[in-house]
Short mmCIF file of C-alpha atoms in Angstrom, two decimals:
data_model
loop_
_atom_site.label_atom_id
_atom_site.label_comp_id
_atom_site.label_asym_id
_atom_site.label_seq_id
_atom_site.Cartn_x
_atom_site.Cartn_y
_atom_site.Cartn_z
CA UNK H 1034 0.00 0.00 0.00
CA UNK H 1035 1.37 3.48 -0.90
CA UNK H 1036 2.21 5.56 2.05
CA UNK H 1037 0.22 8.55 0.35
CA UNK H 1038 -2.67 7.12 -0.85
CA UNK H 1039 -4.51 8.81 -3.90
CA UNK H 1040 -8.36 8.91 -2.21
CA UNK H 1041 -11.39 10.52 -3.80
CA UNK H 1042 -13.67 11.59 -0.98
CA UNK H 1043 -17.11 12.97 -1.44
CA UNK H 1044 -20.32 13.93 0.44
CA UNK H 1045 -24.40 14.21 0.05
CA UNK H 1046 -25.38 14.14 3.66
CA UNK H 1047 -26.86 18.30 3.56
CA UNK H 1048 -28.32 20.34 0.77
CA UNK H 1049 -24.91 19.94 -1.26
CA UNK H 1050 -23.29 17.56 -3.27
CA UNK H 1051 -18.67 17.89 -2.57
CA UNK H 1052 -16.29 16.27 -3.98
CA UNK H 1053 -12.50 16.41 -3.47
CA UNK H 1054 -8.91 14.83 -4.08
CA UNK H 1055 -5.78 14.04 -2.25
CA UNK H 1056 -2.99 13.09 -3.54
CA UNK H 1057 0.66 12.69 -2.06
CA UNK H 1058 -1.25 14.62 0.99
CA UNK H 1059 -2.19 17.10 -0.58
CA UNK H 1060 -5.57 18.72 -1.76
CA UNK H 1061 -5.17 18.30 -5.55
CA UNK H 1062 -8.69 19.66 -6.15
CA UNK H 1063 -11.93 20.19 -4.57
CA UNK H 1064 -15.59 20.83 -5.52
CA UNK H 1065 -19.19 21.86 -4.23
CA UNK H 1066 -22.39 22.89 -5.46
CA UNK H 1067 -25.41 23.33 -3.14
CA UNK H 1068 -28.32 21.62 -3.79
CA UNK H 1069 -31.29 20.58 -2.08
CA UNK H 1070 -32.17 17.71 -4.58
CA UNK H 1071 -30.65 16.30 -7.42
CA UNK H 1072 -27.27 14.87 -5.57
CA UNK H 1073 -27.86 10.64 -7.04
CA UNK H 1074 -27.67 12.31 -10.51
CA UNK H 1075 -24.95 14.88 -9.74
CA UNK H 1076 -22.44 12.64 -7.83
CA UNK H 1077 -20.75 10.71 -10.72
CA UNK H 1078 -20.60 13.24 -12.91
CA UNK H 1079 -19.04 15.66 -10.32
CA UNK H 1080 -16.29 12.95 -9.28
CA UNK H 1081 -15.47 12.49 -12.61
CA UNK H 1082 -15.02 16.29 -12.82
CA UNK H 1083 -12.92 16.15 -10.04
CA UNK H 1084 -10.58 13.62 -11.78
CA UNK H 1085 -10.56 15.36 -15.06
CA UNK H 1086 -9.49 18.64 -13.14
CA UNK H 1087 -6.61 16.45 -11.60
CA UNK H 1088 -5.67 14.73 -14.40
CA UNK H 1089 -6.62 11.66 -12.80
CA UNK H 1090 -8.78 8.48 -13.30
CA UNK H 1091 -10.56 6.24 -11.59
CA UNK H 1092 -8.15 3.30 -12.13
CA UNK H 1093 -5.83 5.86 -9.95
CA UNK H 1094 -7.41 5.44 -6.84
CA UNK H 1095 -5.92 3.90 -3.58
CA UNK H 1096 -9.30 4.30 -1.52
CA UNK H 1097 -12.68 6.09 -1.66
CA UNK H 1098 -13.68 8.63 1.54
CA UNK H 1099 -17.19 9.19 2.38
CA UNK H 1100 -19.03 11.60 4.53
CA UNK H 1101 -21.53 8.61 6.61
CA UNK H 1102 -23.69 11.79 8.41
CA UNK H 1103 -24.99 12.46 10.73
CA UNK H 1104 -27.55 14.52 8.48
CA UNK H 1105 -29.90 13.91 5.78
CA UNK H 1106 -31.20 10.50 5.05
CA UNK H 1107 -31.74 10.42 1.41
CA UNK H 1108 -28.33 12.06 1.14
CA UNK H 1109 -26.13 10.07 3.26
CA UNK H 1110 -27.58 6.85 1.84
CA UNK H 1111 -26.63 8.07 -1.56
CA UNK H 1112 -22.95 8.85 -0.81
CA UNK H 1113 -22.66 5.43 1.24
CA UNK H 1114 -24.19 3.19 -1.63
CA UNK H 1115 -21.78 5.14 -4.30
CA UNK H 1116 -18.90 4.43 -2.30
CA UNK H 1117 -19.61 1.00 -1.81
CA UNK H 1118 -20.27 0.27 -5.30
CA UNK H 1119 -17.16 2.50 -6.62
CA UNK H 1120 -15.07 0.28 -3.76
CA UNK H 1121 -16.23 -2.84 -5.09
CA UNK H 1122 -15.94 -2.29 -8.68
CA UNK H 1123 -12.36 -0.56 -8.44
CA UNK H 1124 -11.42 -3.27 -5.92
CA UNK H 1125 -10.42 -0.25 -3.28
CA UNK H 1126 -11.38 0.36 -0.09
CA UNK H 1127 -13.75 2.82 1.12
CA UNK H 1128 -13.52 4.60 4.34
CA UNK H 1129 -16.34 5.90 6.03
CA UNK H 1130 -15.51 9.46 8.40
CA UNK H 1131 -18.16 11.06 10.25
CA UNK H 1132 -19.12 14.44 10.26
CA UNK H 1133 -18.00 14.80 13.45
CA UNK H 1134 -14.49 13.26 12.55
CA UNK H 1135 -14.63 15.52 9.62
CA UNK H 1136 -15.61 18.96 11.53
CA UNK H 1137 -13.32 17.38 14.49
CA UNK H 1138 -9.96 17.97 11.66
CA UNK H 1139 -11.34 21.40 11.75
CA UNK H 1140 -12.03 22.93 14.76
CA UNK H 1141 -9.67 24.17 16.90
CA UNK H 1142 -8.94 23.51 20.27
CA UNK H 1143 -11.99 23.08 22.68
CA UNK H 1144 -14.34 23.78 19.89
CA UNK H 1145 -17.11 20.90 19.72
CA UNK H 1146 -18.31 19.71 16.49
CA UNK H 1147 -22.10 20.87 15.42
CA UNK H 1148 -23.72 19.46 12.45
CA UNK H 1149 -26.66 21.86 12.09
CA UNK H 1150 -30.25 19.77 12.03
CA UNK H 1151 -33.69 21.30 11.77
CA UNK H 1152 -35.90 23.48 13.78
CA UNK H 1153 -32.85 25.31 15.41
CA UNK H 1154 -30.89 22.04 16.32
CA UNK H 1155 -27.76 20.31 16.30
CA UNK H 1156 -25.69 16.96 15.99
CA UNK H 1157 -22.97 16.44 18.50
CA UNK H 1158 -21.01 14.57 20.01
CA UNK H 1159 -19.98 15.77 23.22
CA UNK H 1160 -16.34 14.25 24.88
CA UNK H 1161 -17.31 10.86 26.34
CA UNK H 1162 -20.55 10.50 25.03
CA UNK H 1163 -22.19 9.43 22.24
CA UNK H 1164 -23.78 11.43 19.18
CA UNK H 1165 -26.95 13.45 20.25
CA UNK H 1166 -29.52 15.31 18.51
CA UNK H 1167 -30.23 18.54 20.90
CA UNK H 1168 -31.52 21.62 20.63
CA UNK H 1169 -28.65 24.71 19.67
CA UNK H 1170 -28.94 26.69 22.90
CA UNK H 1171 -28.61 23.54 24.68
CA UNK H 1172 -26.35 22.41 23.19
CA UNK H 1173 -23.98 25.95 23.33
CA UNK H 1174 -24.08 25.18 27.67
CA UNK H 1175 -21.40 22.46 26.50
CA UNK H 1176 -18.65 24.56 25.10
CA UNK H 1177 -18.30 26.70 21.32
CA UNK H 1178 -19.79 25.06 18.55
CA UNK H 1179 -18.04 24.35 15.85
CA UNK H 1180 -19.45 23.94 12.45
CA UNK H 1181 -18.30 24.32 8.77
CA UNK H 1182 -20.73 26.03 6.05
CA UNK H 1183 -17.96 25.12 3.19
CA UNK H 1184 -19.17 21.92 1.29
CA UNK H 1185 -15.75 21.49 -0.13
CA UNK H 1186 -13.66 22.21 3.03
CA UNK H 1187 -15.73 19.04 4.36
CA UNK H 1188 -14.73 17.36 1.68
CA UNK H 1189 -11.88 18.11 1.66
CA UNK H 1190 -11.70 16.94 5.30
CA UNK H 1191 -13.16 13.71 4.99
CA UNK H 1192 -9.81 12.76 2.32
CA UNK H 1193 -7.55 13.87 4.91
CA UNK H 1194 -9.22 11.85 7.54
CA UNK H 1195 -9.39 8.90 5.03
CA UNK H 1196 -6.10 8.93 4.21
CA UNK H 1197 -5.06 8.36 7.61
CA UNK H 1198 -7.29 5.53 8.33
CA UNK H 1199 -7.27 3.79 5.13
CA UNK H 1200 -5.16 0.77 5.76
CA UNK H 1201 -6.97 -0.24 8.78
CA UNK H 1202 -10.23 -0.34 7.36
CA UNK H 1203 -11.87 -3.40 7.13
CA UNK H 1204 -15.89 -3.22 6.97
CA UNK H 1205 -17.85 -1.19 3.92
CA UNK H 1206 -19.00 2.44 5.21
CA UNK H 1207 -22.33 2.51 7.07
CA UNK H 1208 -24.83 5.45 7.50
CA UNK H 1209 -24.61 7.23 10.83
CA UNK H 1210 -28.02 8.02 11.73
CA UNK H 1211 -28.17 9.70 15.14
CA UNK H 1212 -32.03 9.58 15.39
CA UNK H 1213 -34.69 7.77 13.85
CA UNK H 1214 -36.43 8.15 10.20
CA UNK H 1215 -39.20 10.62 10.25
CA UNK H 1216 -41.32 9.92 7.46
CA UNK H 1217 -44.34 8.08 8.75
CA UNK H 1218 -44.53 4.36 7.09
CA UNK H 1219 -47.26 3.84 4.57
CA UNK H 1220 -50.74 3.63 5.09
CA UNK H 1221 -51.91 2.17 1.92
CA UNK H 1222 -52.93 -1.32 1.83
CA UNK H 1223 -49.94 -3.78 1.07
CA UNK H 1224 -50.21 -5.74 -2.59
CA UNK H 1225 -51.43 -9.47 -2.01
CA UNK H 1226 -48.06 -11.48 -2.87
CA UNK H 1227 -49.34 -14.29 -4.94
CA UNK H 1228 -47.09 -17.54 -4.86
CA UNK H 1229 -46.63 -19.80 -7.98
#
């Protein structure tokens, strides 16, 4: 394995769809556009941006990073199954970083990581505890928040984490959800399954 792995990390899991690469540890090139729909369609096109701008392919690749939330569902599940499938068919791992881990490369000292949430809220993840939906001013009694409105800096954060995590990676990227689905199940009558 090299020691500076070439690592194409991305993320869906807010109203944006980022992209960005490291290479030799460096940022080669990074990319963001917001968008509150529209990120399943935008993804592979935007990575393959991303490589063109780098003069890079996908056969280049030591390792895929992905954002794995907290945040939006639809989103996150979208980066996590592209990784996984880009992993499997380049035969490369894929390294799954949390926002938190992500926000965490950020912040500075005594700064805890936020990942904004609706209706005034936040994700965190307090020192010794685990991830937490709660609301911002209760969250503020903790210590300064720390969160990052830069789609590409995240991005760009989630390669760096990546990179240093990539050889010791052994299960696919999962979905971090830090509270439960809210769209209400179905209430239409399930189809009769007929058996042959």
């Amino acid at each position: 394995m090299p020691s500076n792995p070439t690592i194409m990390a991305f993320d869906t899991s807010a109203a944006h769809c980022a992209a960005a690469l490291l290479r030799d540890g460096k940022i080669v090139t990074s990319h963001a556009e917001a968008m509150s729909r529209g990120q399943a369609e935008r993804l592979i096109p935007l990575l393959e941006d991303v490589l063109a701008e780098a003069g890079c392919d996908w056969a280049g690749l030591d390792a895929i990073g992905v954002g794995i939330g907290p945040g939006n569902f639809t989103g996150i599940r979208i980066s996590v199954s592209a990784a996984r499938g880009l992993a499997l068919g380049l035969e490369i791992p894929a390294v799954g970083v949390s926002g938190f881990d992500s926000l965490h490369e950020l912040a500075k000292e005594g700064q805890i990581p936020a990942i904004p949430a609706p209706r005034d809220q936040v994700y965190v993840k307090m020192p010794g505890a685990d991830p937490c939906l709660l609301p911002r001013a209760q969250a503020e009694l903790g210590g300064p928040l720390y969160s990052c409105s830069d789609p590409a800096l995240l991005a760009q954060s989630i390669a760096l984490v990546a990179a240093r995590r990539w050889d010791r990676t052994s299960l696919p990227p999962a979905p971090l959800y830090v509270r439960p689905a809210d769209a209400a199940p179905s209430r239409d009558t399930p189809p009769v399954l007929l058996n042959e």
